[in-house]
């Protein structure tokens, strides 16, 4: 049996972790970052603002039309976010239908402005679910802090 020195094992482990970390921090369904990535990013310190968005009526869509319809709604909402996110802001899917939009080095007014704009973006968006056009509505909370 071949023996490896501790430094080789540590180097190989570090390399492996570097390759799998992106998979651990990306939401598989939507392709946006996840709660683990948000916690990591907040731990880096600095001032930030945040908008927390929850899709209104999401569980009703899931129950009435099925999980695939819910997944379509989640992806549709993410597409609206991705198309309209300000430069430097980052999208995270935290839980089911809850998303965080982080604005590094920003104040609460930045998050407030985006939340107001998001309402306008969504007024033009609808998601086709089995021939039914569903409008997306969200409840948004805003905050600011430093980490």
Short mmCIF file of N, CA and C in Angstrom, two decimals:
data_model
loop_
_atom_site.label_atom_id
_atom_site.label_comp_id
_atom_site.label_asym_id
_atom_site.label_seq_id
_atom_site.Cartn_x
_atom_site.Cartn_y
_atom_site.Cartn_z
N UNK A 1 0.84 -1.17 0.00
CA UNK A 1 0.00 0.00 0.00
C UNK A 1 0.89 1.24 0.00
N UNK A 2 0.58 2.17 -0.89
CA UNK A 2 1.37 3.38 -1.01
C UNK A 2 0.93 4.38 0.06
N UNK A 3 1.88 5.04 0.70
CA UNK A 3 1.59 6.05 1.72
C UNK A 3 1.79 7.44 1.11
N UNK A 4 0.92 8.31 1.50
CA UNK A 4 1.02 9.70 1.05
C UNK A 4 1.32 10.58 2.24
N UNK A 5 2.15 11.58 2.03
CA UNK A 5 2.46 12.53 3.09
C UNK A 5 1.26 13.42 3.36
N UNK A 6 1.22 13.98 4.55
CA UNK A 6 0.11 14.83 4.96
C UNK A 6 -0.04 16.02 4.01
N UNK A 7 1.05 16.59 3.56
CA UNK A 7 0.95 17.76 2.67
C UNK A 7 0.27 17.40 1.35
N UNK A 8 0.54 16.19 0.82
CA UNK A 8 -0.11 15.78 -0.43
C UNK A 8 -1.60 15.56 -0.21
N UNK A 9 -1.96 14.97 0.91
CA UNK A 9 -3.37 14.74 1.22
C UNK A 9 -4.09 16.08 1.38
N UNK A 10 -3.48 17.02 2.10
CA UNK A 10 -4.09 18.33 2.28
C UNK A 10 -4.23 19.07 0.96
N UNK A 11 -3.23 18.98 0.11
CA UNK A 11 -3.27 19.63 -1.19
C UNK A 11 -4.38 19.03 -2.05
N UNK A 12 -4.49 17.71 -2.05
CA UNK A 12 -5.53 17.03 -2.83
C UNK A 12 -6.92 17.39 -2.29
N UNK A 13 -7.06 17.44 -0.96
CA UNK A 13 -8.34 17.79 -0.35
C UNK A 13 -8.73 19.22 -0.69
N UNK A 14 -7.77 20.13 -0.61
CA UNK A 14 -8.02 21.52 -0.93
C UNK A 14 -8.45 21.66 -2.39
N UNK A 15 -7.80 20.95 -3.27
CA UNK A 15 -8.15 20.97 -4.69
C UNK A 15 -9.57 20.46 -4.90
N UNK A 16 -9.90 19.36 -4.25
CA UNK A 16 -11.23 18.77 -4.38
C UNK A 16 -12.30 19.72 -3.85
N UNK A 17 -12.05 20.32 -2.69
CA UNK A 17 -13.02 21.26 -2.12
C UNK A 17 -13.21 22.46 -3.04
N UNK A 18 -12.13 22.92 -3.65
CA UNK A 18 -12.23 24.03 -4.59
C UNK A 18 -13.11 23.70 -5.78
N UNK A 19 -13.11 22.44 -6.18
CA UNK A 19 -13.92 22.02 -7.33
C UNK A 19 -15.39 21.81 -6.97
N UNK A 20 -15.68 21.37 -5.74
CA UNK A 20 -17.07 21.09 -5.39
C UNK A 20 -17.77 22.26 -4.72
N UNK A 21 -17.03 23.24 -4.22
CA UNK A 21 -17.65 24.37 -3.53
C UNK A 21 -18.71 25.07 -4.38
N UNK A 22 -18.42 25.35 -5.66
CA UNK A 22 -19.47 26.01 -6.46
C UNK A 22 -20.77 25.21 -6.53
N UNK A 23 -20.68 23.89 -6.51
CA UNK A 23 -21.88 23.07 -6.56
C UNK A 23 -22.64 23.13 -5.24
N UNK A 24 -21.94 23.37 -4.15
CA UNK A 24 -22.56 23.44 -2.83
C UNK A 24 -23.24 24.79 -2.59
N UNK A 25 -22.89 25.79 -3.38
CA UNK A 25 -23.41 27.13 -3.15
C UNK A 25 -24.36 27.62 -4.24
N UNK A 26 -24.74 26.74 -5.16
CA UNK A 26 -25.65 27.12 -6.24
C UNK A 26 -26.93 26.30 -6.14
N UNK A 27 -28.07 26.99 -6.23
CA UNK A 27 -29.35 26.31 -6.23
C UNK A 27 -29.51 25.57 -7.55
N UNK A 28 -29.73 24.28 -7.47
CA UNK A 28 -29.77 23.43 -8.66
C UNK A 28 -30.91 23.79 -9.60
N UNK A 29 -32.05 24.18 -9.05
CA UNK A 29 -33.22 24.46 -9.88
C UNK A 29 -33.08 25.78 -10.64
N UNK A 30 -32.72 26.83 -9.93
CA UNK A 30 -32.76 28.17 -10.52
C UNK A 30 -31.41 28.66 -11.03
N UNK A 31 -30.34 28.05 -10.56
CA UNK A 31 -29.00 28.48 -10.97
C UNK A 31 -28.48 29.69 -10.23
N UNK A 32 -29.25 30.22 -9.28
CA UNK A 32 -28.75 31.34 -8.46
C UNK A 32 -28.07 30.78 -7.23
N UNK A 33 -27.35 31.62 -6.53
CA UNK A 33 -26.68 31.17 -5.31
C UNK A 33 -27.71 30.79 -4.25
N UNK A 34 -27.26 30.03 -3.24
CA UNK A 34 -28.18 29.56 -2.21
C UNK A 34 -27.87 30.19 -0.84
N UNK A 35 -28.58 29.75 0.17
CA UNK A 35 -28.44 30.29 1.52
C UNK A 35 -27.03 30.11 2.06
N UNK A 36 -26.40 28.99 1.77
CA UNK A 36 -25.03 28.76 2.21
C UNK A 36 -24.10 29.85 1.66
N UNK A 37 -24.26 30.19 0.39
CA UNK A 37 -23.44 31.24 -0.21
C UNK A 37 -23.75 32.60 0.42
N UNK A 38 -25.02 32.86 0.72
CA UNK A 38 -25.39 34.13 1.36
C UNK A 38 -24.72 34.25 2.72
N UNK A 39 -24.79 33.19 3.51
CA UNK A 39 -24.15 33.22 4.84
C UNK A 39 -22.65 33.47 4.70
N UNK A 40 -22.04 32.83 3.74
CA UNK A 40 -20.61 33.02 3.51
C UNK A 40 -20.31 34.45 3.10
N UNK A 41 -21.10 34.99 2.18
CA UNK A 41 -20.88 36.35 1.70
C UNK A 41 -21.10 37.38 2.81
N UNK A 42 -22.11 37.17 3.65
CA UNK A 42 -22.34 38.09 4.76
C UNK A 42 -21.21 38.03 5.78
N UNK A 43 -20.58 36.89 5.89
CA UNK A 43 -19.47 36.72 6.82
C UNK A 43 -18.20 37.43 6.40
N UNK A 44 -18.17 37.92 5.17
CA UNK A 44 -16.98 38.60 4.67
C UNK A 44 -16.86 40.02 5.20
N UNK A 45 -17.90 40.52 5.85
CA UNK A 45 -17.86 41.86 6.43
C UNK A 45 -18.25 42.93 5.43
N UNK A 46 -18.27 44.16 5.93
CA UNK A 46 -18.62 45.30 5.09
C UNK A 46 -20.08 45.66 5.22
N UNK A 47 -20.39 46.83 4.72
CA UNK A 47 -21.76 47.34 4.73
C UNK A 47 -22.55 46.69 3.59
N UNK A 48 -23.83 46.53 3.81
CA UNK A 48 -24.67 45.95 2.76
C UNK A 48 -26.12 46.36 2.97
N UNK A 49 -26.89 46.26 1.91
CA UNK A 49 -28.34 46.36 1.97
C UNK A 49 -28.89 45.07 1.38
N UNK A 50 -30.12 44.74 1.75
CA UNK A 50 -30.69 43.49 1.27
C UNK A 50 -32.19 43.66 1.06
N UNK A 51 -32.68 43.02 0.00
CA UNK A 51 -34.11 42.90 -0.22
C UNK A 51 -34.45 41.42 -0.10
N UNK A 52 -35.46 41.10 0.67
CA UNK A 52 -35.92 39.72 0.84
C UNK A 52 -37.29 39.60 0.19
N UNK A 53 -37.39 38.75 -0.82
CA UNK A 53 -38.62 38.62 -1.60
C UNK A 53 -39.23 37.23 -1.41
N UNK A 54 -40.53 37.21 -1.21
CA UNK A 54 -41.29 35.98 -1.05
C UNK A 54 -42.40 35.99 -2.09
N UNK A 55 -42.48 34.94 -2.91
CA UNK A 55 -43.50 34.88 -3.96
C UNK A 55 -44.87 34.64 -3.33
N UNK A 56 -45.78 35.57 -3.57
CA UNK A 56 -47.14 35.46 -3.03
C UNK A 56 -47.90 34.32 -3.70
N UNK A 57 -48.58 33.50 -2.93
CA UNK A 57 -49.42 32.44 -3.47
C UNK A 57 -48.66 31.26 -4.05
N UNK A 58 -47.39 31.15 -3.73
CA UNK A 58 -46.59 30.07 -4.31
C UNK A 58 -47.13 28.69 -3.95
N UNK A 59 -47.47 28.48 -2.69
CA UNK A 59 -47.96 27.15 -2.29
C UNK A 59 -49.29 26.83 -2.96
N UNK A 60 -50.11 27.85 -3.24
CA UNK A 60 -51.37 27.63 -3.95
C UNK A 60 -51.10 27.12 -5.37
N UNK A 61 -50.10 27.71 -6.03
CA UNK A 61 -49.74 27.26 -7.38
C UNK A 61 -49.25 25.82 -7.33
N UNK A 62 -48.37 25.53 -6.37
CA UNK A 62 -47.86 24.16 -6.22
C UNK A 62 -48.99 23.17 -5.99
N UNK A 63 -49.92 23.51 -5.11
CA UNK A 63 -51.02 22.60 -4.77
C UNK A 63 -52.02 22.45 -5.92
N UNK A 64 -52.30 23.53 -6.63
CA UNK A 64 -53.30 23.49 -7.69
C UNK A 64 -52.78 22.91 -9.00
N UNK A 65 -51.51 23.23 -9.33
CA UNK A 65 -50.99 22.85 -10.64
C UNK A 65 -49.84 21.85 -10.59
N UNK A 66 -49.30 21.59 -9.40
CA UNK A 66 -48.23 20.62 -9.27
C UNK A 66 -46.85 21.24 -9.09
N UNK A 67 -45.93 20.41 -8.68
CA UNK A 67 -44.57 20.86 -8.38
C UNK A 67 -43.87 21.42 -9.62
N UNK A 68 -44.10 20.83 -10.77
CA UNK A 68 -43.47 21.33 -11.99
C UNK A 68 -43.91 22.77 -12.28
N UNK A 69 -45.17 23.07 -12.02
CA UNK A 69 -45.67 24.43 -12.21
C UNK A 69 -44.99 25.38 -11.22
N UNK A 70 -44.82 24.92 -9.98
CA UNK A 70 -44.11 25.72 -8.99
C UNK A 70 -42.68 25.98 -9.41
N UNK A 71 -42.03 24.95 -9.96
CA UNK A 71 -40.66 25.12 -10.44
C UNK A 71 -40.60 26.13 -11.59
N UNK A 72 -41.59 26.09 -12.47
CA UNK A 72 -41.65 27.04 -13.58
C UNK A 72 -41.81 28.46 -13.05
N UNK A 73 -42.64 28.62 -12.02
CA UNK A 73 -42.85 29.93 -11.41
C UNK A 73 -41.55 30.44 -10.77
N UNK A 74 -40.84 29.57 -10.05
CA UNK A 74 -39.57 29.95 -9.44
C UNK A 74 -38.56 30.40 -10.49
N UNK A 75 -38.44 29.63 -11.56
CA UNK A 75 -37.51 29.99 -12.63
C UNK A 75 -37.92 31.27 -13.34
N UNK A 76 -39.21 31.45 -13.53
CA UNK A 76 -39.69 32.68 -14.15
C UNK A 76 -39.37 33.90 -13.31
N UNK A 77 -39.56 33.78 -12.01
CA UNK A 77 -39.23 34.89 -11.11
C UNK A 77 -37.72 35.17 -11.14
N UNK A 78 -36.93 34.11 -11.11
CA UNK A 78 -35.46 34.29 -11.18
C UNK A 78 -35.04 34.96 -12.48
N UNK A 79 -35.70 34.62 -13.56
CA UNK A 79 -35.37 35.26 -14.83
C UNK A 79 -35.65 36.77 -14.79
N UNK A 80 -36.76 37.15 -14.16
CA UNK A 80 -37.06 38.58 -14.00
C UNK A 80 -35.97 39.24 -13.17
N UNK A 81 -35.57 38.59 -12.07
CA UNK A 81 -34.51 39.15 -11.23
C UNK A 81 -33.21 39.28 -12.02
N UNK A 82 -32.82 38.21 -12.71
CA UNK A 82 -31.55 38.21 -13.45
C UNK A 82 -31.51 39.31 -14.51
N UNK A 83 -32.64 39.56 -15.17
CA UNK A 83 -32.68 40.57 -16.23
C UNK A 83 -32.62 41.99 -15.68
N UNK A 84 -32.99 42.16 -14.42
CA UNK A 84 -33.14 43.51 -13.89
C UNK A 84 -32.27 43.82 -12.68
N UNK A 85 -31.42 42.91 -12.31
CA UNK A 85 -30.58 43.10 -11.12
C UNK A 85 -29.53 44.18 -11.39
N UNK A 86 -29.35 45.11 -10.46
CA UNK A 86 -28.31 46.12 -10.66
C UNK A 86 -26.92 45.49 -10.66
N UNK A 87 -25.99 46.12 -11.34
CA UNK A 87 -24.61 45.65 -11.36
C UNK A 87 -24.08 45.62 -9.93
N UNK A 88 -23.45 44.52 -9.58
CA UNK A 88 -22.87 44.36 -8.24
C UNK A 88 -23.78 43.67 -7.25
N UNK A 89 -25.08 43.63 -7.53
CA UNK A 89 -26.01 42.95 -6.64
C UNK A 89 -25.98 41.45 -6.91
N UNK A 90 -26.36 40.66 -5.92
CA UNK A 90 -26.29 39.20 -6.03
C UNK A 90 -27.62 38.60 -5.58
N UNK A 91 -28.10 37.59 -6.33
CA UNK A 91 -29.36 36.90 -6.04
C UNK A 91 -29.07 35.58 -5.34
N UNK A 92 -29.87 35.28 -4.30
CA UNK A 92 -29.77 34.01 -3.56
C UNK A 92 -31.17 33.43 -3.40
N UNK A 93 -31.29 32.14 -3.56
CA UNK A 93 -32.54 31.45 -3.20
C UNK A 93 -32.30 30.87 -1.81
N UNK A 94 -33.05 31.36 -0.85
CA UNK A 94 -32.82 30.97 0.54
C UNK A 94 -33.62 29.73 0.93
N UNK A 95 -34.89 29.75 0.69
CA UNK A 95 -35.79 28.63 0.99
C UNK A 95 -36.84 28.62 -0.11
N UNK A 96 -37.50 27.52 -0.31
CA UNK A 96 -38.58 27.38 -1.27
C UNK A 96 -38.80 28.56 -2.20
N UNK A 97 -39.65 29.50 -1.79
CA UNK A 97 -39.99 30.64 -2.64
C UNK A 97 -39.45 31.95 -2.08
N UNK A 98 -38.42 31.87 -1.25
CA UNK A 98 -37.84 33.05 -0.62
C UNK A 98 -36.46 33.34 -1.22
N UNK A 99 -36.29 34.58 -1.63
CA UNK A 99 -35.06 35.01 -2.28
C UNK A 99 -34.49 36.23 -1.57
N UNK A 100 -33.17 36.31 -1.55
CA UNK A 100 -32.48 37.49 -1.05
C UNK A 100 -31.71 38.12 -2.19
N UNK A 101 -31.74 39.44 -2.22
CA UNK A 101 -30.93 40.17 -3.18
C UNK A 101 -30.01 41.05 -2.34
N UNK A 102 -28.72 40.77 -2.43
CA UNK A 102 -27.72 41.45 -1.62
C UNK A 102 -27.08 42.57 -2.44
N UNK A 103 -27.00 43.74 -1.81
CA UNK A 103 -26.38 44.91 -2.42
C UNK A 103 -25.16 45.28 -1.60
N UNK A 104 -23.98 44.73 -1.94
CA UNK A 104 -22.78 45.01 -1.16
C UNK A 104 -22.42 46.50 -1.20
N UNK A 105 -21.88 46.97 -0.10
CA UNK A 105 -21.43 48.38 0.01
C UNK A 105 -22.53 49.37 -0.36
N UNK A 106 -23.75 49.07 0.08
CA UNK A 106 -24.90 49.91 -0.24
C UNK A 106 -25.70 50.20 1.02
N UNK A 107 -26.61 51.15 0.89
CA UNK A 107 -27.48 51.48 2.03
C UNK A 107 -28.91 51.03 1.75
N UNK A 108 -29.78 51.23 2.74
CA UNK A 108 -31.15 50.72 2.65
C UNK A 108 -31.91 51.37 1.49
N UNK A 109 -31.54 52.58 1.10
CA UNK A 109 -32.22 53.24 -0.02
C UNK A 109 -32.02 52.47 -1.33
N UNK A 110 -30.87 51.83 -1.49
CA UNK A 110 -30.61 51.03 -2.68
C UNK A 110 -31.58 49.86 -2.75
N UNK A 111 -31.75 49.17 -1.62
CA UNK A 111 -32.68 48.03 -1.58
C UNK A 111 -34.12 48.51 -1.77
N UNK A 112 -34.46 49.63 -1.18
CA UNK A 112 -35.82 50.17 -1.31
C UNK A 112 -36.12 50.50 -2.77
N UNK A 113 -35.17 51.15 -3.43
CA UNK A 113 -35.36 51.52 -4.84
C UNK A 113 -35.55 50.27 -5.70
N UNK A 114 -34.73 49.24 -5.46
CA UNK A 114 -34.88 48.02 -6.25
C UNK A 114 -36.23 47.36 -5.99
N UNK A 115 -36.66 47.33 -4.72
CA UNK A 115 -37.96 46.71 -4.39
C UNK A 115 -39.09 47.42 -5.14
N UNK A 116 -39.02 48.74 -5.21
CA UNK A 116 -40.04 49.49 -5.94
C UNK A 116 -39.98 49.19 -7.44
N UNK A 117 -38.77 49.10 -7.97
CA UNK A 117 -38.62 48.79 -9.39
C UNK A 117 -39.08 47.37 -9.70
N UNK A 118 -38.80 46.44 -8.79
CA UNK A 118 -39.19 45.04 -8.99
C UNK A 118 -40.69 44.92 -9.17
N UNK A 119 -41.44 45.69 -8.41
CA UNK A 119 -42.90 45.68 -8.55
C UNK A 119 -43.29 46.06 -9.97
N UNK A 120 -42.61 47.05 -10.53
CA UNK A 120 -42.88 47.46 -11.91
C UNK A 120 -42.49 46.40 -12.92
N UNK A 121 -41.32 45.78 -12.71
CA UNK A 121 -40.88 44.72 -13.63
C UNK A 121 -41.89 43.58 -13.65
N UNK A 122 -42.38 43.22 -12.48
CA UNK A 122 -43.30 42.08 -12.38
C UNK A 122 -44.67 42.39 -12.97
N UNK A 123 -45.03 43.66 -13.03
CA UNK A 123 -46.34 44.01 -13.58
C UNK A 123 -46.42 43.67 -15.07
N UNK A 124 -45.25 43.54 -15.71
CA UNK A 124 -45.21 43.19 -17.13
C UNK A 124 -44.92 41.70 -17.36
N UNK A 125 -44.65 40.97 -16.29
CA UNK A 125 -44.25 39.56 -16.43
C UNK A 125 -45.41 38.63 -16.12
N UNK A 126 -45.49 37.56 -16.88
CA UNK A 126 -46.42 36.47 -16.56
C UNK A 126 -45.74 35.17 -16.94
N UNK A 127 -46.14 34.12 -16.28
CA UNK A 127 -45.55 32.81 -16.49
C UNK A 127 -46.61 31.89 -17.08
N UNK A 128 -46.28 31.25 -18.18
CA UNK A 128 -47.21 30.31 -18.81
C UNK A 128 -47.08 28.96 -18.13
N UNK A 129 -48.16 28.53 -17.52
CA UNK A 129 -48.20 27.22 -16.86
C UNK A 129 -49.37 26.45 -17.46
N UNK A 130 -49.04 25.57 -18.38
CA UNK A 130 -50.06 24.75 -19.01
C UNK A 130 -51.13 25.57 -19.72
N UNK A 131 -50.73 26.64 -20.40
CA UNK A 131 -51.68 27.46 -21.13
C UNK A 131 -52.34 28.53 -20.28
N UNK A 132 -52.01 28.60 -19.01
CA UNK A 132 -52.56 29.62 -18.11
C UNK A 132 -51.44 30.63 -17.81
N UNK A 133 -51.72 31.90 -18.06
CA UNK A 133 -50.75 32.95 -17.74
C UNK A 133 -50.94 33.38 -16.30
N UNK A 134 -49.91 33.14 -15.50
CA UNK A 134 -49.95 33.54 -14.10
C UNK A 134 -49.11 34.79 -13.91
N UNK A 135 -49.65 35.76 -13.21
CA UNK A 135 -48.89 36.95 -12.84
C UNK A 135 -48.09 36.61 -11.60
N UNK A 136 -46.91 37.20 -11.49
CA UNK A 136 -46.06 37.00 -10.33
C UNK A 136 -46.23 38.20 -9.41
N UNK A 137 -46.52 37.93 -8.15
CA UNK A 137 -46.57 38.97 -7.14
C UNK A 137 -45.66 38.56 -5.99
N UNK A 138 -44.98 39.52 -5.41
CA UNK A 138 -44.07 39.23 -4.32
C UNK A 138 -44.27 40.21 -3.18
N UNK A 139 -43.92 39.76 -2.00
CA UNK A 139 -43.82 40.62 -0.84
C UNK A 139 -42.34 40.81 -0.59
N UNK A 140 -41.91 42.07 -0.43
CA UNK A 140 -40.48 42.36 -0.29
C UNK A 140 -40.24 43.11 1.00
N UNK A 141 -39.26 42.66 1.75
CA UNK A 141 -38.77 43.38 2.92
C UNK A 141 -37.37 43.87 2.64
N UNK A 142 -36.96 44.94 3.26
CA UNK A 142 -35.63 45.47 3.03
C UNK A 142 -34.92 45.69 4.37
N UNK A 143 -33.60 45.60 4.31
CA UNK A 143 -32.80 45.83 5.51
C UNK A 143 -31.42 46.29 5.09
N UNK A 144 -30.65 46.73 6.07
CA UNK A 144 -29.25 47.09 5.84
C UNK A 144 -28.48 46.72 7.08
N UNK A 145 -27.20 46.50 6.91
CA UNK A 145 -26.37 46.13 8.04
C UNK A 145 -24.91 46.13 7.68
N UNK A 146 -24.14 45.58 8.59
CA UNK A 146 -22.71 45.40 8.34
C UNK A 146 -22.30 44.09 9.00
N UNK A 147 -21.32 43.46 8.41
CA UNK A 147 -20.96 42.14 8.91
C UNK A 147 -19.56 42.00 9.24
#
